[in-house]
Amino acid sequence: MTGAKQGGGGEEPVTLDLLKRKMDDFAKERDWEKFHSPRNLLLALVGEVGELSEIFQWKGEVPKGLPDWKEEEKVHLGEELSDVLLYLVRLSDVCGIDLHEAALRKIELNAQKYPVKKESSNRYKSSDDPSAAA
Amino acid sequence: MTGAKQGGGGEEPVTLDLLKRKMDDFAKERDWEKFHSPRNLLLALVGEVGELSEIFQWKGEVPKGLPDWKEEEKVHLGEELSDVLLYLVRLSDVCGIDLHEAALRKIELNAQKYPVKKESSNRYKSSDDPSAAA
Amino acid sequence: MTGAKQGGGGEEPVTLDLLKRKMDDFAKERDWEKFHSPRNLLLALVGEVGELSEIFQWKGEVPKGLPDWKEEEKVHLGEELSDVLLYLVRLSDVCGIDLHEAALRKIELNAQKYPVKKESSNRYKSSDDPSAAA
Amino acid sequence: MTGAKQGGGGEEPVTLDLLKRKMDDFAKERDWEKFHSPRNLLLALVGEVGELSEIFQWKGEVPKGLPDWKEEEKVHLGEELSDVLLYLVRLSDVCGIDLHEAALRKIELNAQKYPVKKESSNRYKSSDDPSAAA
């Protein structure tokens, strides 16, 4: 993984495919592929989700935008969110799953499952639908 | 969320930014933004990681590429990986974290923490470095 | 697993050891021991933690005692908390870890790490200490 | 939390109730009850499950009894298993759920859902039934 440029205008857009290739190069360059079995990566991802949760665990309810957080807390949060993302991308790749196709399809499936209502009342009953039935 | 085209050549590349915009549109169109507080989204992400784990829990050690899995199992896996990804993207957005910048920076940080060795022996001691010290 | 009596006075107290024996009988009677490898059980536990999280994910901040929850929601919560507990007990047993000894020792370790302060200000710095330094 | 005796013969058996009382004393003595809301404790539990996963993430498939693990690795594992247990007990208490009653009831429910078969073939289809249909 050489010559990586930081985001910004004119650079290669940060696609899931770019992250996948960077993670693959990273592992190959260090001879770490043998450790990247599906279940090893899954447990590593769970570990990172734990670290992400630890950031929030004693804060109580926090508002969007995290207005009272110091800059270093936000940087740390960005690192943990990234750790989860990178293991997720790597896990998908190692499982032979095209994550960007799957993600687009899932958004479409969700749109069909929860169609936009013209009227204001939402009548969803599924417990994973946050809009409680009126 | 209108006019979504499925991946493939000539389409808008699937960047983290595209997914972020689609998730934002999705929530706005259904008036679900009020449910998307940071901690609500974090717990939803944990729920999806649980569903991802359930796919693997009784399978024992599985090889890369999941050669023995049926097509429907792989499709299901793609859906659960996507669910985790979409909540992660949404959580990052709602926290005001630029996930693509953070991800690129984290890859660089990892490259510095675990530089590529010329010689074959790896002398890393950190427990989250899979290459055990020789 | 025969003759199990429900809690209450005069019955065998619900010790971690009792739960361990019940889980072991349960697996033996169904010839499920071969599925109970450490990592299988760990992933099953992660799956149950996900289900537990789903119960809380859209509720926002909830007060202690869950005063507004319906009885069936509390029963469901008890089931998910139990699922996590039972896999944790089983995982510990299969790993050869004496969970009750470990738990008592951990409470003692925590008491030494966070001694009770005579004065009112807490000066702990560790991020997993909920009482922020004054 | 005073006068705590370490396990062993003749001591108070380690019941879920004992752990509940010890955790409650611990929080009261340090004036930490205000941090112990249901969702704070749930996220702390998720954090500990992450630490537990990290212990196993690069090990590949490990056999029961963890025969090749050093003593200090097993002690560390016992500590992480305990951390998960203690937060689970505290979360249940703060939610007003009687965890020992719920656990016994869940074992009974599981026994009904997966009755012991006289014949050797298991014909369960549920994906969370580890015995695959013959």
XYZ file of C-alpha atoms in Angstrom:
536
model
C 0.000 0.000 0.000
C 2.169 2.826 -1.279
C 1.569 6.367 -2.318
C -1.773 6.680 -0.543
C -3.076 10.230 -0.875
C -5.439 11.706 1.665
C -9.023 12.347 0.391
C -9.878 15.814 -0.926
C -10.644 17.152 -4.414
C -9.026 15.551 -7.435
C -8.039 12.384 -5.559
C -9.431 8.941 -6.140
C -12.872 8.945 -4.520
C -13.083 6.797 -1.394
C -15.079 3.889 -2.699
C -15.619 0.613 -0.890
C -13.527 -0.901 -3.638
C -10.581 1.400 -2.868
C -10.720 0.445 0.807
C -10.933 -3.215 -0.140
C -7.796 -2.959 -2.278
C -5.908 -1.030 0.383
C -6.770 -3.609 3.029
C -5.728 -6.421 0.716
C -2.393 -4.763 -0.059
C -1.853 -4.090 3.642
C -2.299 -7.754 4.537
C -0.213 -9.056 1.648
C 2.704 -6.705 2.373
C 2.898 -7.996 5.935
C 2.196 -11.635 5.171
C -0.899 -11.452 7.350
C -3.315 -13.137 4.989
C -3.060 -16.386 6.898
C -4.638 -14.686 9.911
C -7.518 -13.270 7.901
C -9.963 -16.149 8.025
C -13.650 -15.168 8.087
C -14.204 -15.927 11.759
C -10.964 -14.274 12.874
C -11.991 -11.083 11.080
C -15.525 -11.281 12.453
C -14.235 -11.478 16.035
C -11.817 -8.628 15.356
C -14.789 -6.581 14.129
C -16.712 -7.430 17.308
C -13.695 -6.249 19.305
C -13.725 -2.905 17.516
C -17.482 -2.494 18.011
C -16.730 -2.965 21.701
C -14.148 -0.178 21.615
C -16.648 2.038 19.806
C -19.242 1.343 22.503
C -16.780 2.175 25.266
C -16.511 5.707 23.913
C -20.235 6.228 24.498
C -20.908 4.062 27.522
C -20.843 6.592 30.326
C -22.001 9.625 28.409
C -25.736 9.141 28.678
C -27.803 10.426 25.799
C -25.718 12.603 23.474
C -27.116 14.959 20.853
C -26.407 14.734 17.139
C -23.231 16.428 16.062
C -21.705 15.790 19.499
C -21.533 19.528 20.191
C -19.806 19.252 23.568
C -17.101 16.827 22.596
C -13.466 17.916 22.503
C -11.591 17.588 19.220
C -9.448 14.709 20.480
C -12.557 12.760 21.487
C -13.942 13.174 17.978
C -10.651 12.109 16.428
C -10.657 9.016 18.634
C -14.258 8.307 17.626
C -13.289 8.580 13.960
C -10.536 6.038 14.533
C -12.859 3.523 16.141
C -15.538 3.967 13.485
C -12.809 3.403 10.910
C -11.575 0.252 12.626
C -15.062 -1.217 12.392
C -15.365 -0.185 8.742
C -11.991 -1.581 7.729
C -12.617 -4.989 9.306
C -16.091 -5.056 7.726
C -14.636 -4.349 4.282
C -11.919 -6.952 4.772
C -14.374 -9.559 6.085
C -16.664 -9.021 3.098
C -13.763 -9.370 0.689
C -12.461 -12.544 2.324
C -15.979 -14.005 2.190
C -16.205 -13.210 -1.510
C -19.106 -10.791 -0.975
C -19.316 -7.683 -3.154
C -20.127 -5.219 -0.406
C -20.993 -2.248 -2.565
C -23.515 -4.231 -4.627
C -24.967 -5.729 -1.469
C -25.270 -2.314 0.193
C -27.072 -0.741 -2.756
C -29.415 -3.698 -2.968
C -30.129 -3.559 0.753
C -31.077 0.115 0.539
C -33.509 -0.792 -2.225
C -34.939 -3.680 -0.219
C -35.388 -1.393 2.781
C -37.141 1.175 0.580
C -39.611 -1.486 -0.539
C -40.133 -2.798 2.977
C -40.714 0.711 4.328
C -42.224 2.663 1.452
C -42.524 6.413 1.824
C -46.010 7.272 3.064
C -47.950 10.142 1.542
C -49.988 10.628 4.701
C -48.306 11.658 7.937
C -49.151 8.717 10.139
C -46.789 5.752 10.041
C -48.425 2.430 10.668
C -45.391 0.142 10.802
C -45.553 -2.615 13.345
C -42.164 -4.259 12.947
C -40.057 -3.817 16.038
C -37.140 -2.724 13.982
C -39.104 0.127 12.510
C -38.396 3.120 14.703
C -41.583 4.933 13.745
C -44.089 3.486 16.192
C -47.584 2.864 14.885
C -49.898 5.819 15.640
C -34.045 8.554 -2.161
C -34.876 8.644 -5.850
C -33.236 7.493 -9.007
C -30.898 5.005 -7.342
C -29.002 3.052 -9.969
C -27.440 -0.293 -9.199
C -23.577 -0.381 -9.294
C -21.822 -1.511 -12.461
C -19.901 0.362 -15.167
C -20.740 3.965 -15.908
C -22.754 4.427 -12.731
C -21.854 6.652 -9.823
C -19.120 4.788 -7.926
C -20.223 3.517 -4.539
C -18.418 5.914 -2.303
C -18.977 6.289 1.431
C -20.350 9.703 0.571
C -22.993 8.206 -1.747
C -24.119 5.806 0.966
C -24.210 8.656 3.464
C -26.480 10.711 1.191
C -28.761 7.767 0.470
C -29.144 7.012 4.173
C -29.865 10.661 4.908
C -32.511 10.843 2.169
C -34.015 7.580 3.389
C -34.451 8.911 6.920
C -35.751 12.316 5.834
C -38.344 10.833 3.454
C -39.794 8.748 6.267
C -39.463 11.376 9.007
C -37.206 9.023 10.924
C -34.488 11.514 11.765
C -35.808 11.920 15.270
C -34.948 8.277 15.975
C -31.424 8.604 14.661
C -29.623 9.787 17.757
C -26.019 8.592 18.114
C -26.731 6.017 20.806
C -29.846 4.677 19.091
C -27.846 4.089 15.918
C -24.964 2.553 17.851
C -27.282 0.008 19.489
C -28.895 -0.731 16.125
C -25.412 -1.400 14.749
C -24.695 -3.753 17.658
C -27.949 -5.558 16.844
C -26.872 -6.072 13.262
C -23.414 -7.308 14.312
C -25.305 -9.862 16.386
C -27.263 -11.001 13.331
C -24.015 -11.235 11.374
C -22.495 -13.395 14.119
C -25.503 -15.705 14.149
C -24.785 -16.619 10.535
C -21.385 -17.982 11.546
C -21.994 -19.229 15.078
C -22.503 -22.952 14.480
C -20.359 -23.343 11.404
C -17.005 -23.893 13.041
C -13.998 -22.658 11.165
C -14.925 -21.730 7.570
C -12.438 -21.225 4.745
C -12.024 -18.019 2.777
C -14.429 -17.640 -0.111
C -16.985 -19.770 1.751
C -16.784 -22.465 -0.940
C -19.455 -24.724 0.523
C -22.111 -22.111 1.134
C -25.316 -22.088 -0.880
C -26.152 -18.978 -2.900
C -28.997 -17.980 -0.576
C -26.678 -18.141 2.442
C -24.252 -15.799 0.702
C -27.053 -13.422 -0.233
C -28.195 -13.398 3.383
C -24.625 -12.744 4.504
C -24.382 -9.835 2.087
C -27.545 -8.365 3.589
C -26.246 -8.568 7.143
C -22.846 -7.127 6.199
C -24.736 -4.305 4.493
C -26.908 -3.654 7.535
C -23.794 -3.169 9.641
C -22.245 -0.921 7.003
C -25.325 1.258 6.581
C -25.751 1.871 10.302
C -22.033 2.618 10.585
C -22.240 5.190 7.790
C -25.371 6.741 9.312
C -23.856 6.816 12.815
C -20.718 8.520 11.514
C -22.780 11.115 9.676
C -24.999 11.859 12.667
C -21.877 12.248 14.825
C -20.424 14.706 12.328
C -17.485 12.426 11.544
C -16.136 12.337 7.993
C -15.799 8.584 7.700
C -13.868 8.446 4.461
C -11.208 10.843 5.733
C -11.023 8.958 9.014
C -10.703 5.608 7.233
C -7.865 6.748 4.986
C -6.079 8.289 7.961
C -6.496 5.108 9.990
C -4.952 2.996 7.231
C -1.969 5.344 7.251
C -1.693 5.188 11.035
C -1.803 1.397 10.904
C 0.915 1.386 8.225
C 3.147 3.420 10.531
C 2.362 1.293 13.565
C 3.065 -1.917 11.631
C 5.672 -0.988 9.031
C 6.432 -3.534 6.337
C 9.452 -5.566 7.407
C 12.217 -6.383 4.950
C 13.287 -9.445 6.892
C 10.870 -12.319 7.380
C 10.577 -12.361 11.147
C 7.934 -10.155 12.680
C 8.730 -8.834 16.103
C 5.404 -7.258 17.016
C 4.286 -7.673 20.584
C 0.919 -5.975 20.554
C -1.873 -8.429 21.123
C -3.846 -7.017 18.259
C -1.039 -7.744 15.865
C -1.825 -11.152 14.445
C 1.775 -11.906 13.535
C 3.113 -13.389 16.752
C 6.647 -12.423 17.772
C 9.194 -14.972 16.572
C -31.880 -32.080 32.617
C -34.629 -33.564 34.784
C -36.530 -32.461 37.828
C -35.687 -28.792 37.502
C -37.590 -26.763 40.087
C -38.396 -23.115 39.600
C -36.562 -20.740 42.025
C -38.294 -19.617 45.224
C -37.737 -20.455 48.890
C -36.491 -23.881 49.912
C -35.269 -24.689 46.412
C -31.657 -25.086 45.373
C -30.272 -21.544 45.195
C -29.514 -20.392 41.672
C -25.768 -20.519 41.719
C -23.505 -20.200 38.683
C -22.635 -23.818 39.353
C -26.282 -24.898 39.066
C -26.625 -23.106 35.737
C -23.388 -24.664 34.539
C -24.661 -28.157 35.350
C -28.041 -27.536 33.745
C -26.391 -26.272 30.538
C -24.062 -29.254 30.480
C -26.949 -31.726 30.932
C -28.932 -29.879 28.265
C -26.142 -30.245 25.703
C -25.379 -33.879 26.582
C -29.040 -34.960 26.379
C -29.292 -33.575 22.850
C -25.848 -34.658 21.672
C -24.974 -31.010 21.053
C -21.589 -31.011 22.734
C -19.824 -31.248 19.414
C -21.195 -27.799 18.489
C -20.070 -26.215 21.721
C -16.552 -25.210 20.829
C -15.282 -22.020 22.482
C -15.556 -19.825 19.388
C -18.970 -21.181 18.394
C -20.297 -20.322 21.851
C -18.627 -16.914 21.805
C -20.313 -16.014 18.504
C -23.628 -17.303 19.820
C -23.175 -15.014 22.843
C -22.472 -12.071 20.517
C -25.678 -12.930 18.655
C -27.669 -12.782 21.880
C -26.075 -9.480 22.906
C -27.294 -8.206 19.545
C -30.837 -9.329 20.335
C -30.591 -7.657 23.726
C -29.472 -4.410 22.062
C -32.360 -4.519 19.609
C -34.784 -4.311 22.507
C -33.311 -0.949 23.501
C -32.213 0.497 20.192
C -35.099 2.807 19.361
C -36.183 3.650 22.885
C -33.841 6.524 23.586
C -32.772 6.976 27.173
C -34.873 4.809 29.511
C -35.066 5.250 33.275
C -34.124 2.599 35.816
C -36.851 0.119 36.584
C -38.279 0.606 33.069
C -41.481 2.068 34.522
C -43.292 2.508 31.206
C -42.615 -0.917 29.769
C -45.428 -3.417 29.304
C -45.189 -6.767 31.086
C -44.557 -8.663 27.858
C -41.650 -6.372 26.993
C -40.082 -7.080 30.383
C -40.597 -10.819 29.962
C -38.918 -10.620 26.554
C -36.061 -8.626 28.078
C -35.641 -11.278 30.783
C -35.386 -13.934 28.082
C -32.682 -12.091 26.186
C -30.697 -11.327 29.339
C -30.947 -15.025 30.162
C -29.755 -16.080 26.727
C -26.614 -13.994 27.199
C -26.095 -15.399 30.688
C -26.549 -19.024 29.658
C -24.086 -18.806 26.775
C -21.619 -17.013 29.047
C -21.862 -19.766 31.657
C -21.522 -22.466 28.990
C -18.569 -20.714 27.318
C -16.779 -20.395 30.665
C -17.334 -24.060 31.423
C -16.128 -25.215 28.016
C -13.032 -23.054 28.433
C -12.346 -24.637 31.811
C -12.776 -21.330 33.634
C -14.350 -21.339 37.091
C -16.675 -18.394 36.554
C -17.793 -17.931 40.138
C -14.224 -17.769 41.438
C -13.276 -15.412 38.623
C -16.268 -13.152 39.296
C -15.551 -12.844 43.018
C -11.899 -12.139 42.293
C -12.797 -9.506 39.714
C -15.024 -7.674 42.202
C -12.105 -7.606 44.629
C -9.724 -6.368 41.924
C -12.180 -3.619 41.001
C -12.496 -2.629 44.668
C -8.719 -2.221 44.872
C -8.540 -0.347 41.575
C -11.348 2.008 42.631
C -11.117 2.263 46.425
C -13.960 3.937 48.255
C -13.063 7.595 48.816
C -13.751 9.256 52.158
C -13.932 12.691 50.582
C -16.544 13.540 47.977
C -14.380 14.367 44.997
C -13.390 11.445 42.812
C -10.081 11.849 41.107
C -10.136 8.846 38.785
C -8.690 9.370 35.344
C -9.284 6.016 33.710
C -11.775 6.276 30.878
C -13.709 3.333 32.153
C -14.335 5.035 35.463
C -17.727 6.689 35.159
C -16.981 9.273 37.820
C -15.161 11.951 35.878
C -12.278 13.691 37.667
C -13.446 16.925 39.338
C -19.028 -4.096 49.810
C -17.388 -5.352 52.994
C -16.412 -8.691 54.359
C -16.379 -10.392 50.988
C -15.067 -13.922 51.351
C -13.565 -15.795 48.443
C -15.626 -18.820 47.237
C -14.704 -22.338 48.401
C -16.363 -24.741 50.815
C -18.454 -23.386 53.687
C -18.706 -19.898 52.185
C -21.863 -18.289 50.880
C -22.544 -19.974 47.553
C -22.047 -17.698 44.560
C -25.621 -17.073 43.559
C -26.771 -14.483 41.055
C -28.353 -12.756 44.023
C -25.006 -12.491 45.836
C -23.398 -10.932 42.772
C -26.331 -8.544 42.415
C -25.942 -7.371 46.014
C -22.173 -6.997 45.703
C -22.556 -4.907 42.520
C -25.194 -2.746 44.168
C -23.013 -2.144 47.247
C -20.055 -1.385 44.999
C -21.960 1.312 43.110
C -23.516 2.848 46.229
C -20.184 3.050 48.086
C -18.675 5.024 45.233
C -21.734 7.125 44.432
C -21.774 5.662 40.923
C -25.461 4.841 40.795
C -26.144 7.905 38.705
C -24.041 6.430 35.904
C -25.826 3.105 35.981
C -28.723 3.787 33.643
C -29.911 0.815 31.573
C -28.388 1.974 28.315
C -25.079 3.011 29.893
C -24.744 -0.458 31.408
C -25.764 -2.139 28.150
C -23.039 -0.301 26.228
C -20.512 -1.126 28.941
C -21.492 -4.796 28.551
C -20.992 -4.526 24.779
C -17.550 -3.064 25.451
C -16.623 -6.028 27.620
C -17.911 -8.515 25.030
C -15.547 -6.768 22.625
C -12.620 -7.298 25.006
C -13.620 -10.950 25.357
C -13.653 -11.319 21.568
C -10.222 -9.755 21.244
C -8.770 -12.584 23.317
C -9.922 -15.089 20.701
C -9.725 -13.108 17.487
C -6.390 -14.263 16.085
C -6.303 -17.736 17.578
C -8.266 -19.596 14.948
C -10.293 -22.542 16.124
C -9.364 -23.480 19.700
C -10.238 -26.787 21.381
C -12.313 -27.118 24.525
C -10.366 -26.718 27.722
C -7.896 -24.439 25.930
C -5.079 -26.945 26.494
C -2.316 -24.831 24.952
C -3.065 -21.594 26.753
C -0.679 -20.227 29.352
C -1.968 -19.659 32.875
C -1.893 -15.869 32.530
C -4.004 -16.055 29.360
C -6.603 -18.093 31.219
C -6.586 -15.677 34.142
C -7.115 -12.797 31.715
C -9.951 -14.720 30.044
C -11.570 -15.278 33.447
C -11.413 -11.534 34.082
C -13.102 -10.653 30.803
C -15.793 -13.320 31.249
C -16.381 -11.860 34.708
C -16.638 -8.316 33.396
C -19.411 -9.405 31.028
C -21.167 -11.294 33.825
C -20.994 -8.434 36.317
C -22.409 -5.865 33.900
C -25.144 -8.336 32.905
C -26.113 -8.855 36.547
C -26.068 -5.093 37.206
C -28.067 -4.324 34.037
C -30.709 -6.894 34.993
C -30.988 -5.458 38.483
C -31.279 -1.872 37.266
C -33.985 -2.973 34.822
C -35.888 -4.654 37.643
C -35.509 -8.101 36.076
C -35.068 -11.106 38.358
C -32.268 -12.748 36.431
C -32.222 -16.061 38.256
C -35.940 -16.632 37.739
C -35.620 -15.594 34.094
C -32.648 -17.923 33.546
C -34.398 -20.956 35.024
C -37.503 -20.211 32.990
C -35.450 -19.828 29.808
C -33.818 -23.222 30.310
C -37.291 -24.739 30.639
C -38.514 -22.923 27.518
C -35.485 -24.162 25.603
C -36.127 -27.712 26.810
C -39.667 -27.526 25.429
C -38.552 -25.949 22.154
C -35.850 -28.609 21.699
C -37.177 -31.739 23.382
C -34.793 -34.606 23.859
C -35.165 -37.059 20.982
C -35.275 -40.807 21.654
C -33.993 -41.616 18.194
C -30.551 -40.490 17.093
C -31.446 -38.266 14.160
C -32.133 -34.612 14.944
C -34.618 -32.974 12.659
C -34.478 -29.379 13.871
C -34.647 -26.747 11.160
C -34.268 -23.571 13.153
C -31.062 -21.768 12.285
C -30.204 -21.354 15.916
C -30.424 -25.048 16.478
C -26.876 -26.292 16.070
C -27.925 -29.799 15.167
C -28.464 -29.586 11.432
C -31.418 -31.552 10.055
C -30.339 -35.014 8.837
